[in-house]
Amino acid sequence: MGATPAFWLFMGPFLAGLVLFVYLPIAWSFVLSFNRAQNTVQPREFVGLQNYIDLLQPGPFLDSLWTFTIFAAIIVPLTFVLSLLLAVLLNQITVARAFFRSAFFLPTACSYVVASLIWKLSIFNGVRFGLANQVLSLFGVENIAWLSSVNPPWYWLVLATVRLWLQLGFYIILFLAGLQRISPELYEAAYVDGAKAGWQTFRYITLPQLRTTSVAVLLLNLIAAYQAFDEFFNLLSNSSLARPPLVYLYYTAQSNQDYGHGSAGAMILAALIVLVTLGQNRIYGFGRPET
Amino acid sequence: MPAEMSHLPVSTRRTFLSLVGALGLGGALAACGGDSGGVDTGGGSGGGKPTLKQWYHLYGESGTEQAVQRYAQGYDRATVEVQWTPGDYESKLSSGLLSDSGPDVFEYQLNVDMVRSGQIVPLDDIVGPVRSDYTDTDITATSLDGSIYGVKIVDDTGFLYYRKSLLAAAGVQPPTTMDELINATRALDRGGVKGLFIGNDAGVTPAFGGGALLDLVLWTAGTASLTPDNKVGFTTPEAKDSLSKLRELAQSGSLLLGAPTDWWDPSAFTQELAAMQWCGLWAMPKIKEAFGDDFGIVPWPALSATVGKPATFLGGWTSMVSAKARDVDLAKDFVKWLWIDNAEAQEDFNLSYGFHIPPRKSLASRAQKLQEGVAADALRIFNESAVAPNPMWTPKMKSAFADAATAIVRGGGDIDAELAKAQQAVEAELARLAA
Amino acid sequence: MRHSPAYLVVARYAALVVATVLFLLPFYLMLRNALSTDREITGVNWTIFPSSLQWGNVAEVFEDSSANFARALLNSAFIAVAQTVGTVLLSSMAGYALARIPFRYATPIFYAVLLTLMVPPAVTFVPSFIIVSRLGWVNSYQGIIVPVLFSGFTAFLFRQYFLNFPRELEEAGRIDGLGYLGVFWRIVVPNSLGFFAAISVITVISAWNQFLWPLVVGQNSSMWTVQVSLSTLMTAQTINLHQVFMAALISIVPLVLVFVFLQRYLVQGVAETGIKG
């Protein structure tokens, strides 16, 4: 069998399904984005770029991009630092490493629904039987309404911790794999040159050697933050206090049934993600086809 | 051979069936094979009788689902398949109505865009003859452009529940104005029990069924989100006053915030986390169970002794007929049979599980459970103070006003600027509807 | 690596133990609440564990006829397994084609696959549902499973993995007279079982945890999955906290078991996704 028939044999079924169940809906959505489509998904009323223009005016959609920016500014550096720190610690110990690794990795098995349930009803519940308030009451602190309080905006603490709990394990494993690929000889050579173990070797050997892993962690993390939906949806629902882009689009499409604006918003988001991916690809080359 | 994983239903089904067998789940799944067939056979089953698909959201009270199944079985002109939907009923219903796989008969609230896009049919011919047996509020809530599009199946409403003993101990009366409410809330905040619970969102953010006060603060200030002639009604001086009173309440520190469940669940009240709570009629049995006679109800207080009057909402669900119903006349006949003619089922549905007011006035006035005590107060408050939602008020308008109210009441934002933004968004929607 | 001073070793373990406690805390809370009465959960005095463990709560969840939890577990298990087998089969072959089979338009096709990762699903939801409805697949297992089999992300991961697969092994097979299909099935797959296991676990988790699509496509209650069932308990008029936590706990047990048994592969697989240090 020649290469071309073989390619189609391997790729054909996947591509056929992709066309029917992914590209067709995307194309449909693309067409709708240039139409007024209220309580219908039939493109019957062409409005040109009007939906795009509406969304890019000051308003809830641009606010949602701002919410994403705040969220990313909190979650990306925290995830990066904490997962790197825990991976380095894991890499430095010899006894019970598998146990600790399992403990950090186990939350990955939970859904955002279950995690949000625990966070909302048990840890950051705003009344006396919430764990956080129980602990604070030992120090004489009054009950804090974690998800309701606006000044200060404690809900960011709830949103950030639930995501950290669910995703840190994955990034710890990525970093750990990266660390284990660094050749011990590099460190030995540095010691011979008089470098001290600790910050110096970390700064001049470990970090540079982890460059590709670091870029991957940052990028995956950024895209995941950008597509954040579940914890916002489950903890805050339709709240203008913190409504990231996907939550806004969900309510635009499913609740307002405004599929024209909803589709236009999806296209803008897709374009932004493509830009970010292309930008990093130019600089770092993560995900670039190597054939 | 992987290429056989094609998209033809037949071959895929075979693949799945062999998988089922291999996993040893065959017995369990085959037992329910009747409804996993995929292709809807429409009028096939039940000895030639046509099939009607009827959709409900999930009512929280146990026994309700069995009850609606029982009613459905009593209809002899068609086989009625009832679907009961937990979680996101809105998404399931909107997807269903946009496709060929939606319901024939369903419950929801009337919304202008469902009418304008031709998703539902008018029901004047079945409601018309008994129109006077519904309250005007019910008719307003189900009518648009002079036609009636739905039949109310349950009426819900809400009250400010208060603990008589706690009010007496604090020396306050049940509030009738916003200032009295703010004072009472402050006075009742003692010993770990907060003064009032109106939802974790302070009543203004439409999350998890929240935003309970968005309309109320306007109604009790003598206005409404949309005036009867469909103009923006939330920028009057009284409306601004009312929002700033609500902000004062929200920032008093005496409001319960951060409860595990929201205003629609009486738990905060029954667990004695707050001395007063805004909650629905549906919660009354639970509250009675917890406190016996030690509680009372009033509507939401007026803005002041001279401006506005106390109010409550008209909620509940409305049965409608999809324009895509396989047999529209049959679907209408079923709605008439169940929700207009079948008094026994209506009384059972409204009063045997949760606690609702039967929409038929003749039924409500003779229902035993609504004759005495606090329940009788409830019926009186409902008849005197319930305001109908305006079907022209679209979700997008609500979202714009709620964003403004959230910024004002919870965030301390500028009242004029926030309301002006909301006004702009609402007027854009009104212009779209006028086009 | 040099030996670290003892105080440093102690400090490292101390830090890891603290982190472990924090990571496991939510599991403890779920277990504690699931085995308590509501009165104990909402009580003023916090108890580490309820005075008597309420094992009856397990039966209570299964006996709640409106949630139909046992049936939902079966549905979820079937859907998760079928979806995983299908996804892994389809996307491993696609990934292999993109990584290893020379074809003029392979690069544009690869970019087209990547593009699907970037369009948010919230808005393509309704068009997808209408396609399923036209196929007559509403209320069927294939309606829930088939449309989500075509995962661009999984195909991308497989491609990255196969790019690093040792070519010598494949060439040995080629010399033995195997075609592309033969090399793939007899050499590549058997030598990549760890990675296949890792991707399977990831797919099982996401299949098990999906909510909206199974809710909307599987309309009848006989089609409900665990997540849908769980949401019936959370939308009850008055929420029974112990029941919700017990249901949540039961819903994660199968995944935790999968995790415990396949963790080794998963860790290895994540490390092999082609992201090199």
Short mmCIF file of N, CA, C and O in Angstrom, two decimals, chain A residues 8 21 35 67 88 91 106 113 189 245:
data_model
loop_
_atom_site.label_atom_id
_atom_site.label_comp_id
_atom_site.label_asym_id
_atom_site.label_seq_id
_atom_site.Cartn_x
_atom_site.Cartn_y
_atom_site.Cartn_z
N TRP A 8 -4.80 8.18 4.13
CA TRP A 8 -6.26 8.32 4.21
C TRP A 8 -6.89 7.23 5.05
O TRP A 8 -7.89 7.47 5.74
N PHE A 21 -18.79 16.76 12.82
CA PHE A 21 -19.16 17.15 14.18
C PHE A 21 -18.38 18.34 14.72
O PHE A 21 -18.68 18.83 15.80
N ASN A 35 -24.90 37.32 11.11
CA ASN A 35 -26.34 37.41 11.00
C ASN A 35 -26.96 37.79 12.33
O ASN A 35 -26.37 37.58 13.39
N THR A 67 -11.76 40.47 33.07
CA THR A 67 -11.82 39.44 34.11
C THR A 67 -10.81 38.33 33.84
O THR A 67 -10.09 37.88 34.74
N VAL A 88 10.57 20.47 42.30
CA VAL A 88 11.97 20.49 42.74
C VAL A 88 12.11 19.75 44.06
O VAL A 88 13.01 18.93 44.26
N ASN A 91 11.89 16.12 43.49
CA ASN A 91 13.08 15.63 42.81
C ASN A 91 14.26 15.47 43.76
O ASN A 91 15.19 14.73 43.50
N LEU A 106 -3.72 13.19 42.71
CA LEU A 106 -5.06 12.64 42.89
C LEU A 106 -6.20 13.62 42.55
O LEU A 106 -7.19 13.22 41.94
N VAL A 113 -17.27 20.24 39.08
CA VAL A 113 -18.54 20.25 39.78
C VAL A 113 -18.34 19.80 41.22
O VAL A 113 -18.77 20.46 42.17
N ALA A 189 29.83 19.49 36.99
CA ALA A 189 30.76 20.42 36.36
C ALA A 189 30.69 21.77 37.05
O ALA A 189 31.72 22.43 37.28
N PRO A 245 -14.83 35.28 29.59
CA PRO A 245 -15.44 35.27 28.25
C PRO A 245 -16.36 34.07 27.99
O PRO A 245 -17.45 34.25 27.46
#
